[in-house]
Amino acid sequence: MKAYRIHISGIVQGVGFRPFVYRLATGRGLAGFVENDSRGVNIEVEGEDQAVDSLLGAIPAELPPQAAVDRLTAEEIEVRGHSGFLIRESSAGAGATRISPDIAVCGDCLAELADPHDRRHGYPFINCTNCGPRLSIIKSTPYDRPATTMADFAMCPDCLREYRDPGDRRFHAQPNACPACGPRVWACDASGKTVAEGGGAIEAAARHVSSGGIAAVKGLGGFHICCDADNGQAVSRLRELKRRPDKPLALMAVSLEAARRACLVSDAEGKLLGSPQAPIVLCRKAEGWGPGGAVSPGNSYIGMMLPYAPLQHLLFRALREIDDRPWLLVMTSGNARDLPIESDNRQALDRLGDAAGIFLMHDRDIENRNDDSIVIQMKGRKAEGGKGTAQIVRHSRGYAPNPVALPKAVGPCLAVGGQMKNTFCLAEGKVAYLSQHIGEADSLETMEFLREMYGKYRRWFKIEPETVVHDRHPDYLTTRWAQSLGVRTTAVQHHHAHLMSVLADNRHQGPAIGVMFDGTGYGTDGRIWGGEFLFFDGGATIERLGHLEYLPLPGGEAAIKNPWRIAAAYGRHLLGREATARYKGVSEEEMEAVIRQTESGINLAWTSSLGRLFDAASAALGICPKISFEAQAAMALESLAAENCSERYPYGIDRPGDGPAIVSLGGLWRELTADIGRGTDAGRCAARFQNAIVDIAIAMCDNIKLLTGCETAALSGGVFQNRFLLERIAAGLQSGGYRVLTHRQVPSNDGGLALGQVMALSLEGQD
């Protein structure tokens, strides 16, 4: 006989871990107990030596589907003489445990949902220990029903019996419920007047959508606005009501087969769509689906997802009863422009009432709003560590708040990220918790959401920051908030943070060459950076060893929203007044004003941004002289590029003294302008432009390798969401013998910035 005290940390609460341990222990004739505390799971077990050893081996080898073990410690103790094996109630504690993300409904629950003989047939809140809401309903830890928004729903005898039965799939499933005791669904109009309840509510919403109407549907982490994607008038009206004329709209398909009507879905993308995380996957458009241009204009990709909540499955079932076809719905976030997704019933009516004619509501409160994650599946190369080539573009439902393991330990800290695509990060030791997508941190509403979630993460993960890290930009609201918190602050340059983010994502301690391509980052010289070649020596030093040449940005924000202004200024600066083109929809007076501004130097910013260079090229080609959403011009240029064109525009690399190498762009702009004048196909021009950027990246890495001997290249920044560039740059570097690091767990855009800010703290105090 022997006995052990075991502690396990990781994703071990809300995923059926205690009944899993109970079954392992009782099946081996062992005695003792298992319990949750705020740090994870505690086990005391005693019995025959071989049986105890077998249990210790089986725990990490046979985990429940959604569980993950970070650490397992086992200490031999005296045999206490336990009688039987018990599952104890949770206890509080000083430590922290991981919280499971929200999980897509599982196959077992879907089978019950469709079974007319099952007591949960057609019940929109069916779940079990393997699926359902987690992050979106939790208030505090340990994760038990009283600490969730299910606390107000007392379980009926049947549900309570399941909840207490260790052999049942719903044992200690905290959101467990049924039609007799659980949340309910209803439909109402924009005034809040109820028009139907229960199954009738879902049918009413389906009738509204099938007849060309727009509906607001409350999901796991917030509201969606939806309409029939095959109804062009409905899509146009949704765009008009949401004031979203051009930005791509996400789709939800009734099935993978239906998704393939609109998209070319690879096997790997299909697995992502059907995974427990169930993200939006950016898939290439299929030719022949007529509405594709309305759903995702000027873009080769469509954001596609499959239903992941029971209510969504039931909505599709009701739609198919009306019209048995492979339904595709526009399913876009229910929010006002650039504000967080709506999650409260009353506020949704107030803020979405102008867009939706019917609301599909329920009374399971969303404690923590949580937008859909977005993922891209890369091709042509294996990711570092062999973990596949999926890259997160928006880190949220299904992924947050999973921790990231850091290559170096840091003290307790908070990183507040940047202004665009904001996330924040809390970290201590070698564990970092990146938040779900917060949004554009330039409004009071978004900053309030940021403060709210920071307070919750701090309580859940028991981290009291001793340092707060922020971007160097002095005018970001996140910078000002960081400086108001009353603890030590430190600023990290934007592109240094991008570099440290991709290194942390790959648990790489350096050295590394950093290729940082994005739109905007406040530089150490006060200028706007964005086409950067850095070197991290693995110690405490990050050097800027190269960049794109500085070009004039006339009018700051006005130029970003009107890329023709950037193109005009770049043309004037690089080629002279005579080479300045004219752009559709731009008057001679407007053009002359920009030229004079460029010549005078008044109200000009200077930038090395590759994102702005993309904008300028897109405008020069007549693709996007004006934009209605961020990165629109660059996305259109990527989509236009001819795949089979290997030509490139010329460029130069200058080395002024001891300073960083400068990529000169006059030759590139001259040839682009000449091609436009000759009437060269725009797709060929777009390819030649992007092929030049690929060559620049590889040539600059080769130059830095000659200086440093480093053969590891790390790629980060929002421009690396461009698959044309990322796949070709990565392939070119790999063929040249480089180890190439790209993002996997966090976005390459500013959604991953906070992780890099945390990692930059590990450099402090090093030589």
PDB file of C-alpha atoms in Angstrom, residues 406-411 413 469 488 490-493 495-501 503-504 508-512 534-543 755-767:
ATOM      1  CA  LEU A 406       7.359  32.401 -22.014  1.00  0.00           C
ATOM      2  CA  PRO A 407      10.996  31.540 -22.764  1.00  0.00           C
ATOM      3  CA  LYS A 408      12.160  33.755 -19.871  1.00  0.00           C
ATOM      4  CA  ALA A 409      10.607  34.591 -16.521  1.00  0.00           C
ATOM      5  CA  VAL A 410       9.211  38.054 -15.789  1.00  0.00           C
ATOM      6  CA  GLY A 411       8.010  39.707 -12.622  1.00  0.00           C
ATOM      7  CA  CYS A 413       3.315  42.768 -14.860  1.00  0.00           C
ATOM      8  CA  VAL A 469       4.255  48.250 -19.946  1.00  0.00           C
ATOM      9  CA  ARG A 488       6.047  51.652 -12.170  1.00  0.00           C
ATOM     10  CA  THR A 490       7.997  51.394 -18.803  1.00  0.00           C
ATOM     11  CA  ALA A 491       7.605  52.144 -22.516  1.00  0.00           C
ATOM     12  CA  VAL A 492       8.547  49.661 -25.242  1.00  0.00           C
ATOM     13  CA  GLN A 493       8.991  50.751 -28.840  1.00  0.00           C
ATOM     14  CA  HIS A 495       8.377  47.266 -33.407  1.00  0.00           C
ATOM     15  CA  HIS A 496      10.611  46.032 -30.614  1.00  0.00           C
ATOM     16  CA  ALA A 497       7.396  44.681 -29.069  1.00  0.00           C
ATOM     17  CA  HIS A 498       6.410  43.024 -32.359  1.00  0.00           C
ATOM     18  CA  LEU A 499       9.797  41.295 -32.496  1.00  0.00           C
ATOM     19  CA  MET A 500       9.602  40.115 -28.895  1.00  0.00           C
ATOM     20  CA  SER A 501       6.037  38.916 -29.501  1.00  0.00           C
ATOM     21  CA  LEU A 503       9.980  35.310 -30.255  1.00  0.00           C
ATOM     22  CA  ALA A 504       7.767  34.657 -27.216  1.00  0.00           C
ATOM     23  CA  HIS A 508      12.858  31.590 -28.682  1.00  0.00           C
ATOM     24  CA  GLN A 509      15.354  33.567 -26.595  1.00  0.00           C
ATOM     25  CA  GLY A 510      17.359  34.952 -29.502  1.00  0.00           C
ATOM     26  CA  PRO A 511      19.420  36.004 -31.263  1.00  0.00           C
ATOM     27  CA  ALA A 512      17.165  36.815 -34.203  1.00  0.00           C
ATOM     28  CA  LEU A 534      15.984  44.766 -36.488  1.00  0.00           C
ATOM     29  CA  PHE A 535      18.550  42.601 -34.768  1.00  0.00           C
ATOM     30  CA  PHE A 536      18.129  41.178 -31.273  1.00  0.00           C
ATOM     31  CA  ASP A 537      21.376  39.842 -29.848  1.00  0.00           C
ATOM     32  CA  GLY A 538      19.726  37.538 -27.318  1.00  0.00           C
ATOM     33  CA  GLY A 539      20.792  39.759 -24.447  1.00  0.00           C
ATOM     34  CA  ALA A 540      19.409  43.231 -23.853  1.00  0.00           C
ATOM     35  CA  THR A 541      19.987  44.957 -27.188  1.00  0.00           C
ATOM     36  CA  ILE A 542      17.663  45.455 -30.140  1.00  0.00           C
ATOM     37  CA  GLU A 543      19.259  47.404 -32.993  1.00  0.00           C
ATOM     38  CA  LEU A 755       2.735  39.708 -25.380  1.00  0.00           C
ATOM     39  CA  GLY A 756       5.839  41.323 -26.864  1.00  0.00           C
ATOM     40  CA  GLN A 757       5.674  44.162 -24.354  1.00  0.00           C
ATOM     41  CA  VAL A 758       5.705  41.572 -21.562  1.00  0.00           C
ATOM     42  CA  MET A 759       8.620  39.726 -23.122  1.00  0.00           C
ATOM     43  CA  ALA A 760      10.581  42.977 -23.447  1.00  0.00           C
ATOM     44  CA  LEU A 761      10.593  43.213 -19.643  1.00  0.00           C
ATOM     45  CA  SER A 762      12.844  40.165 -19.513  1.00  0.00           C
ATOM     46  CA  LEU A 763      15.569  42.266 -21.167  1.00  0.00           C
ATOM     47  CA  GLU A 764      15.755  44.751 -18.310  1.00  0.00           C
ATOM     48  CA  GLY A 765      18.932  44.628 -16.290  1.00  0.00           C
ATOM     49  CA  GLN A 766      20.803  42.416 -18.758  1.00  0.00           C
ATOM     50  CA  ASP A 767      24.134  43.293 -20.258  1.00  0.00           C
TER      51      ASP A 767
END
